[in-house]
Amino acid sequence: MLYQKNTYVSRKYHDITAKYNGYFNGNESLKYGTQKLEESHIDDYLNILPVFKHSEIITSKTHHSYMDKSIQKGSVVIQKHSINIRNKEYCKWIDDSYFLVAKAYYFKGEYIEAKKTFNFIKKKYKKTEIAFESQLWTAKCYIALEDYHSAESILDELRAKKRFPEKLDKDLHLTFADLYIKQEMFSDASDELKSACNLIKRKRKKARYYYIIAQIYQDAGNSKESKKYFELVLEANPEYDMVFNAKMNLARTLRTKKDLNQMKEKLLKMIRDEKNKDYLDQIYYTLGEMN
């Protein structure tokens, strides 16, 4: 690591250069790579959906080059722009760059390396927001490594901390939900997803979590609550695959003759819709179940 002078001019130069020449480009690459990763994810609606669209982290390579770029950009910022004097950092983009590198390792599926970096951030930047967030991501690493006990210990510890940042509450609930679904603790997962939805303002962003809650109630045989949450999915106007599957599942929750007749009319209308040509077998099967 280069030695940098701790002067006003030096700090300004390294802050600006670190942000715009390194961190910004690395973070944009991370965001684009994450988007590519999520686009490669295909939901299996026959099973309870995962909380996060990260199932292709290991098998998909389309996003790896973007993560490599993020690691490279973040590492250059740390090497060239750190002003660390007597264990105090004077360049404000260094902690963000470590965090960028750690997340890029995570999204490449290199969970051990990611965990090491998140732990370094936690120790180096104690009691800061980024330290709390790094602990949360350490728990995500443990979940990915199927070390559920270690993950739950960290999450319980974070939940108990009075200084845990409010802005991270939603992600804490979602990470708990992910942990519980992986362990088939579906009722607990449902509670966490409801808490997360209470913190999300935009309906469309809630759709996936509503769908999972509806699936959990459906599997538990609670048709009333399942119907309620499938209807909330439709109100949220998500992508068409989710809309279609929500309608199919909603049809299976209906009990009154009036509701069944209304749904049959909707399904018959769907048969005539060109965009449903690949789903006709499912529509006919659902109609058969309703008779």
Short mmCIF file of C-alpha atoms in Angstrom, two decimals:
data_model
loop_
_atom_site.label_atom_id
_atom_site.label_comp_id
_atom_site.label_asym_id
_atom_site.label_seq_id
_atom_site.Cartn_x
_atom_site.Cartn_y
_atom_site.Cartn_z
CA MET A 1 0.00 0.00 0.00
CA LEU A 2 1.32 3.46 -0.92
CA TYR A 3 2.04 5.99 1.81
CA GLN A 4 -0.08 9.14 1.39
CA LYS A 5 0.32 12.54 3.07
CA ASN A 6 -2.45 13.59 5.41
CA THR A 7 -3.03 17.13 4.15
CA TYR A 8 -6.27 18.82 3.10
CA VAL A 9 -5.22 18.82 -0.55
CA SER A 10 -4.12 15.18 -0.38
CA ARG A 11 -7.36 14.07 1.31
CA LYS A 12 -9.49 15.91 -1.27
CA TYR A 13 -7.50 14.51 -4.17
CA HIS A 14 -7.74 10.92 -2.94
CA ASP A 15 -11.41 11.22 -1.97
CA ILE A 16 -12.39 12.52 -5.41
CA THR A 17 -10.13 10.17 -7.38
CA ALA A 18 -11.12 7.14 -5.28
CA LYS A 19 -14.81 7.89 -5.77
CA TYR A 20 -14.94 8.69 -9.47
CA ASN A 21 -12.00 6.74 -10.91
CA GLY A 22 -12.42 3.57 -8.90
CA TYR A 23 -15.31 3.08 -6.54
CA PHE A 24 -18.07 4.45 -8.80
CA ASN A 25 -17.09 2.25 -11.76
CA GLY A 26 -16.64 -0.79 -9.53
CA ASN A 27 -20.03 -0.26 -7.90
CA GLU A 28 -21.75 0.19 -11.27
CA SER A 29 -20.17 -3.08 -12.41
CA LEU A 30 -21.46 -4.79 -9.24
CA LYS A 31 -24.99 -3.49 -9.83
CA TYR A 32 -24.99 -4.55 -13.48
CA GLY A 33 -23.56 -7.98 -12.63
CA THR A 34 -26.17 -8.50 -9.92
CA GLN A 35 -28.87 -7.58 -12.43
CA LYS A 36 -27.48 -10.16 -14.89
CA LEU A 37 -27.45 -12.75 -12.11
CA GLU A 38 -31.09 -12.12 -11.21
CA GLU A 39 -32.10 -12.21 -14.88
CA SER A 40 -30.54 -15.67 -15.20
CA HIS A 41 -32.67 -16.95 -12.30
CA ILE A 42 -35.72 -19.01 -13.25
CA ASP A 43 -38.36 -19.50 -10.58
CA ASP A 44 -39.83 -22.96 -10.01
CA TYR A 45 -43.42 -22.18 -9.08
CA LEU A 46 -44.07 -25.79 -8.10
CA ASN A 47 -41.98 -25.17 -4.98
CA ILE A 48 -41.79 -22.36 -2.44
CA LEU A 49 -39.78 -19.59 -4.07
CA PRO A 50 -36.43 -18.53 -2.61
CA VAL A 51 -36.35 -15.09 -0.99
CA PHE A 52 -33.46 -13.92 -3.18
CA LYS A 53 -32.90 -14.51 -6.91
CA HIS A 54 -29.35 -15.74 -6.36
CA SER A 55 -29.73 -19.42 -7.16
CA GLU A 56 -27.41 -19.18 -10.18
CA ILE A 57 -24.41 -17.68 -8.35
CA ILE A 58 -22.30 -20.80 -8.84
CA THR A 59 -23.64 -22.17 -12.12
CA SER A 60 -24.02 -18.93 -14.10
CA LYS A 61 -20.86 -17.28 -15.40
CA THR A 62 -22.52 -14.35 -17.19
CA HIS A 63 -22.07 -12.06 -14.19
CA HIS A 64 -18.59 -13.16 -13.06
CA SER A 65 -16.67 -10.74 -15.27
CA TYR A 66 -18.57 -7.83 -13.71
CA MET A 67 -17.70 -9.07 -10.23
CA ASP A 68 -14.04 -9.44 -11.23
CA LYS A 69 -14.07 -5.83 -12.40
CA SER A 70 -15.60 -4.72 -9.07
CA ILE A 71 -12.90 -6.59 -7.12
CA GLN A 72 -10.18 -5.06 -9.30
CA LYS A 73 -11.55 -1.50 -9.03
CA GLY A 74 -12.11 -1.74 -5.28
CA SER A 75 -8.64 -3.20 -4.70
CA VAL A 76 -6.99 -0.39 -6.70
CA VAL A 77 -8.80 2.23 -4.61
CA ILE A 78 -7.56 0.57 -1.40
CA GLN A 79 -3.99 0.26 -2.69
CA LYS A 80 -3.63 3.72 -4.22
CA HIS A 81 -5.83 6.01 -2.16
CA SER A 82 -5.71 4.85 1.45
CA ILE A 83 -4.47 7.48 3.91
CA ASN A 84 -4.04 5.34 7.01
CA ILE A 85 -2.11 7.06 9.79
CA ARG A 86 -1.86 5.56 13.29
CA ASN A 87 -4.64 3.13 12.38
CA LYS A 88 -7.02 5.93 11.37
CA GLU A 89 -8.28 6.13 7.78
CA TYR A 90 -8.58 9.59 6.23
CA CYS A 91 -9.88 8.61 2.78
CA LYS A 92 -13.64 8.15 3.13
CA TRP A 93 -14.01 5.65 0.26
CA ILE A 94 -11.76 2.93 1.63
CA ASP A 95 -14.38 1.19 3.81
CA ASP A 96 -16.85 1.33 0.91
CA SER A 97 -14.23 -0.22 -1.37
CA TYR A 98 -13.61 -3.11 1.03
CA PHE A 99 -17.38 -3.64 1.19
CA LEU A 100 -17.59 -3.54 -2.61
CA VAL A 101 -14.87 -6.21 -2.89
CA ALA A 102 -16.55 -8.41 -0.27
CA LYS A 103 -19.93 -8.30 -2.01
CA ALA A 104 -18.33 -9.06 -5.37
CA TYR A 105 -16.70 -12.16 -3.86
CA TYR A 106 -20.09 -13.17 -2.46
CA PHE A 107 -21.82 -12.86 -5.83
CA LYS A 108 -19.08 -14.94 -7.43
CA GLY A 109 -19.87 -17.70 -4.94
CA GLU A 110 -16.51 -17.28 -3.19
CA TYR A 111 -18.14 -17.23 0.23
CA ILE A 112 -15.04 -17.94 2.34
CA GLU A 113 -13.16 -15.01 0.78
CA ALA A 114 -16.23 -12.79 1.11
CA LYS A 115 -16.64 -13.76 4.76
CA LYS A 116 -13.00 -12.91 5.52
CA THR A 117 -13.43 -9.44 4.03
CA PHE A 118 -16.74 -8.77 5.78
CA ASN A 119 -15.15 -9.82 9.09
CA PHE A 120 -12.21 -7.50 8.44
CA ILE A 121 -14.63 -4.58 7.90
CA LYS A 122 -16.50 -5.43 11.10
CA LYS A 123 -13.26 -5.33 13.15
CA LYS A 124 -11.71 -2.35 11.37
CA TYR A 125 -14.77 -0.08 11.40
CA LYS A 126 -16.41 -1.02 14.70
CA LYS A 127 -19.84 0.38 15.59
CA THR A 128 -20.31 2.00 12.17
CA GLU A 129 -23.22 1.30 9.83
CA ILE A 130 -20.95 -0.54 7.39
CA ALA A 131 -19.76 -2.81 10.22
CA PHE A 132 -23.36 -3.79 11.03
CA GLU A 133 -24.09 -4.36 7.34
CA SER A 134 -20.95 -6.49 7.01
CA GLN A 135 -22.15 -8.70 9.88
CA LEU A 136 -25.45 -9.11 8.07
CA TRP A 137 -23.61 -10.19 4.92
CA THR A 138 -21.44 -12.54 6.97
CA ALA A 139 -24.68 -14.26 8.00
CA LYS A 140 -25.62 -14.50 4.31
CA CYS A 141 -22.27 -16.19 3.66
CA TYR A 142 -22.94 -18.73 6.40
CA ILE A 143 -26.42 -19.43 4.94
CA ALA A 144 -24.85 -20.03 1.53
CA LEU A 145 -22.34 -22.37 3.18
CA GLU A 146 -25.26 -24.15 4.95
CA ASP A 147 -23.86 -23.29 8.37
CA TYR A 148 -27.28 -22.26 9.64
CA HIS A 149 -26.34 -22.23 13.32
CA SER A 150 -23.61 -19.63 12.80
CA ALA A 151 -25.90 -17.56 10.59
CA GLU A 152 -28.68 -17.53 13.17
CA SER A 153 -26.27 -16.57 15.97
CA ILE A 154 -25.16 -13.51 14.02
CA LEU A 155 -28.69 -12.50 13.06
CA ASP A 156 -29.94 -12.90 16.66
CA GLU A 157 -27.01 -10.79 17.85
CA LEU A 158 -27.82 -8.04 15.32
CA ARG A 159 -31.50 -8.04 16.25
CA ALA A 160 -30.61 -7.58 19.92
CA LYS A 161 -28.38 -4.56 19.29
CA LYS A 162 -30.02 -1.22 20.07
CA ARG A 163 -27.70 0.59 17.67
CA PHE A 164 -28.57 -1.60 14.70
CA PRO A 165 -29.35 0.83 11.83
CA GLU A 166 -33.06 1.15 11.09
CA LYS A 167 -32.38 1.29 7.34
CA LEU A 168 -31.07 -2.29 7.51
CA ASP A 169 -34.18 -3.69 9.24
CA LYS A 170 -35.81 -4.81 5.99
CA ASP A 171 -32.73 -6.76 4.89
CA LEU A 172 -32.44 -8.29 8.36
CA HIS A 173 -36.03 -9.61 8.11
CA LEU A 174 -35.41 -10.94 4.59
CA THR A 175 -32.18 -12.67 5.63
CA PHE A 176 -33.97 -14.30 8.57
CA ALA A 177 -36.72 -15.41 6.15
CA ASP A 178 -34.12 -16.88 3.79
CA LEU A 179 -32.51 -18.75 6.69
CA TYR A 180 -35.86 -20.14 7.88
CA ILE A 181 -36.97 -21.26 4.41
CA LYS A 182 -33.66 -23.07 3.91
CA GLN A 183 -34.45 -24.95 7.15
CA GLU A 184 -38.13 -25.46 6.22
CA MET A 185 -39.24 -23.34 9.19
CA PHE A 186 -42.00 -21.85 7.07
CA SER A 187 -44.18 -20.22 9.72
CA ASP A 188 -41.21 -18.24 11.07
CA ALA A 189 -40.24 -17.31 7.50
CA SER A 190 -43.75 -16.01 6.86
CA ASP A 191 -43.60 -13.76 9.94
CA GLU A 192 -40.28 -12.28 8.80
CA LEU A 193 -41.58 -11.67 5.27
CA LYS A 194 -44.65 -9.87 6.63
CA SER A 195 -42.38 -7.64 8.74
CA ALA A 196 -40.25 -6.89 5.68
CA CYS A 197 -43.34 -6.03 3.62
CA ASN A 198 -44.41 -3.53 6.28
CA LEU A 199 -41.15 -1.66 5.63
CA ILE A 200 -41.38 -1.68 1.83
CA LYS A 201 -43.30 1.20 0.25
CA ARG A 202 -43.64 0.11 -3.38
CA LYS A 203 -46.23 -2.64 -3.97
CA ARG A 204 -44.30 -4.20 -6.85
CA LYS A 205 -41.29 -4.79 -4.61
CA LYS A 206 -43.52 -6.71 -2.18
CA ALA A 207 -44.93 -9.11 -4.81
CA ARG A 208 -42.31 -11.84 -4.43
CA TYR A 209 -42.65 -11.88 -0.65
CA TYR A 210 -46.46 -11.89 -0.84
CA TYR A 211 -46.21 -14.86 -3.20
CA ILE A 212 -43.99 -16.83 -0.82
CA ILE A 213 -46.34 -16.09 2.11
CA ALA A 214 -49.28 -17.28 -0.01
CA GLN A 215 -47.42 -20.49 -0.88
CA ILE A 216 -46.65 -21.12 2.79
CA TYR A 217 -50.31 -20.72 3.76
CA GLN A 218 -51.37 -22.89 0.83
CA ASP A 219 -49.03 -25.70 1.88
CA ALA A 220 -50.37 -25.40 5.44
CA GLY A 221 -53.94 -25.81 4.16
CA ASN A 222 -55.02 -22.28 5.10
CA SER A 223 -57.03 -21.36 1.99
CA LYS A 224 -58.37 -18.09 3.41
CA GLU A 225 -54.94 -16.55 4.10
CA SER A 226 -53.48 -18.06 0.94
CA LYS A 227 -56.23 -16.40 -1.12
CA LYS A 228 -55.60 -13.07 0.60
CA TYR A 229 -51.89 -13.05 -0.27
CA PHE A 230 -52.31 -14.32 -3.85
CA GLU A 231 -54.73 -11.43 -4.36
CA LEU A 232 -52.11 -9.04 -2.94
CA VAL A 233 -49.63 -10.45 -5.48
CA LEU A 234 -52.01 -9.57 -8.32
CA GLU A 235 -52.54 -6.07 -6.91
CA ALA A 236 -48.78 -5.55 -6.92
CA ASN A 237 -48.65 -6.11 -10.72
CA PRO A 238 -45.46 -8.23 -10.89
CA GLU A 239 -43.94 -9.95 -13.95
CA TYR A 240 -46.35 -12.05 -16.00
CA ASP A 241 -45.07 -15.49 -14.93
CA MET A 242 -45.87 -14.61 -11.32
CA VAL A 243 -49.27 -13.15 -12.28
CA PHE A 244 -50.17 -16.31 -14.18
CA ASN A 245 -49.11 -18.66 -11.39
CA ALA A 246 -50.86 -16.52 -8.77
CA LYS A 247 -54.09 -16.80 -10.78
CA MET A 248 -53.72 -20.57 -11.08
CA ASN A 249 -53.14 -20.95 -7.36
CA LEU A 250 -55.90 -18.50 -6.52
CA ALA A 251 -58.33 -20.66 -8.49
CA ARG A 252 -57.44 -23.59 -6.22
CA THR A 253 -58.23 -21.58 -3.06
CA LEU A 254 -61.78 -20.62 -4.09
CA ARG A 255 -64.69 -22.30 -2.37
CA THR A 256 -67.96 -20.41 -3.04
CA LYS A 257 -69.92 -21.09 -6.23
CA LYS A 258 -69.90 -17.40 -7.14
CA ASP A 259 -66.09 -17.13 -6.83
CA LEU A 260 -65.58 -20.35 -8.78
CA ASN A 261 -67.81 -19.19 -11.64
CA GLN A 262 -66.03 -15.84 -11.82
CA MET A 263 -62.64 -17.54 -11.90
CA LYS A 264 -63.78 -20.00 -14.59
CA GLU A 265 -64.77 -17.03 -16.77
CA LYS A 266 -61.35 -15.48 -16.24
CA LEU A 267 -59.57 -18.74 -17.08
CA LEU A 268 -61.62 -19.19 -20.27
CA LYS A 269 -60.70 -15.62 -21.23
CA MET A 270 -57.04 -16.45 -20.58
CA ILE A 271 -57.27 -19.38 -23.02
CA ARG A 272 -58.17 -16.92 -25.79
CA ASP A 273 -55.23 -14.64 -24.92
CA GLU A 274 -52.28 -15.24 -27.29
CA LYS A 275 -49.68 -14.66 -24.57
CA ASN A 276 -50.99 -17.70 -22.68
CA LYS A 277 -50.41 -20.20 -25.49
CA ASP A 278 -47.45 -21.76 -23.62
CA TYR A 279 -49.60 -22.14 -20.49
CA LEU A 280 -52.70 -23.77 -21.97
CA ASP A 281 -52.06 -27.17 -20.37
CA GLN A 282 -51.91 -25.56 -16.92
CA ILE A 283 -55.10 -23.57 -17.53
CA TYR A 284 -57.02 -26.64 -18.71
CA TYR A 285 -55.69 -28.66 -15.77
CA THR A 286 -56.81 -25.98 -13.32
CA LEU A 287 -60.25 -25.80 -14.95
CA GLY A 288 -60.49 -29.59 -14.61
CA GLU A 289 -59.67 -29.37 -10.89
CA MET A 290 -62.45 -26.80 -10.39
CA ASN A 291 -65.20 -29.04 -11.78
#
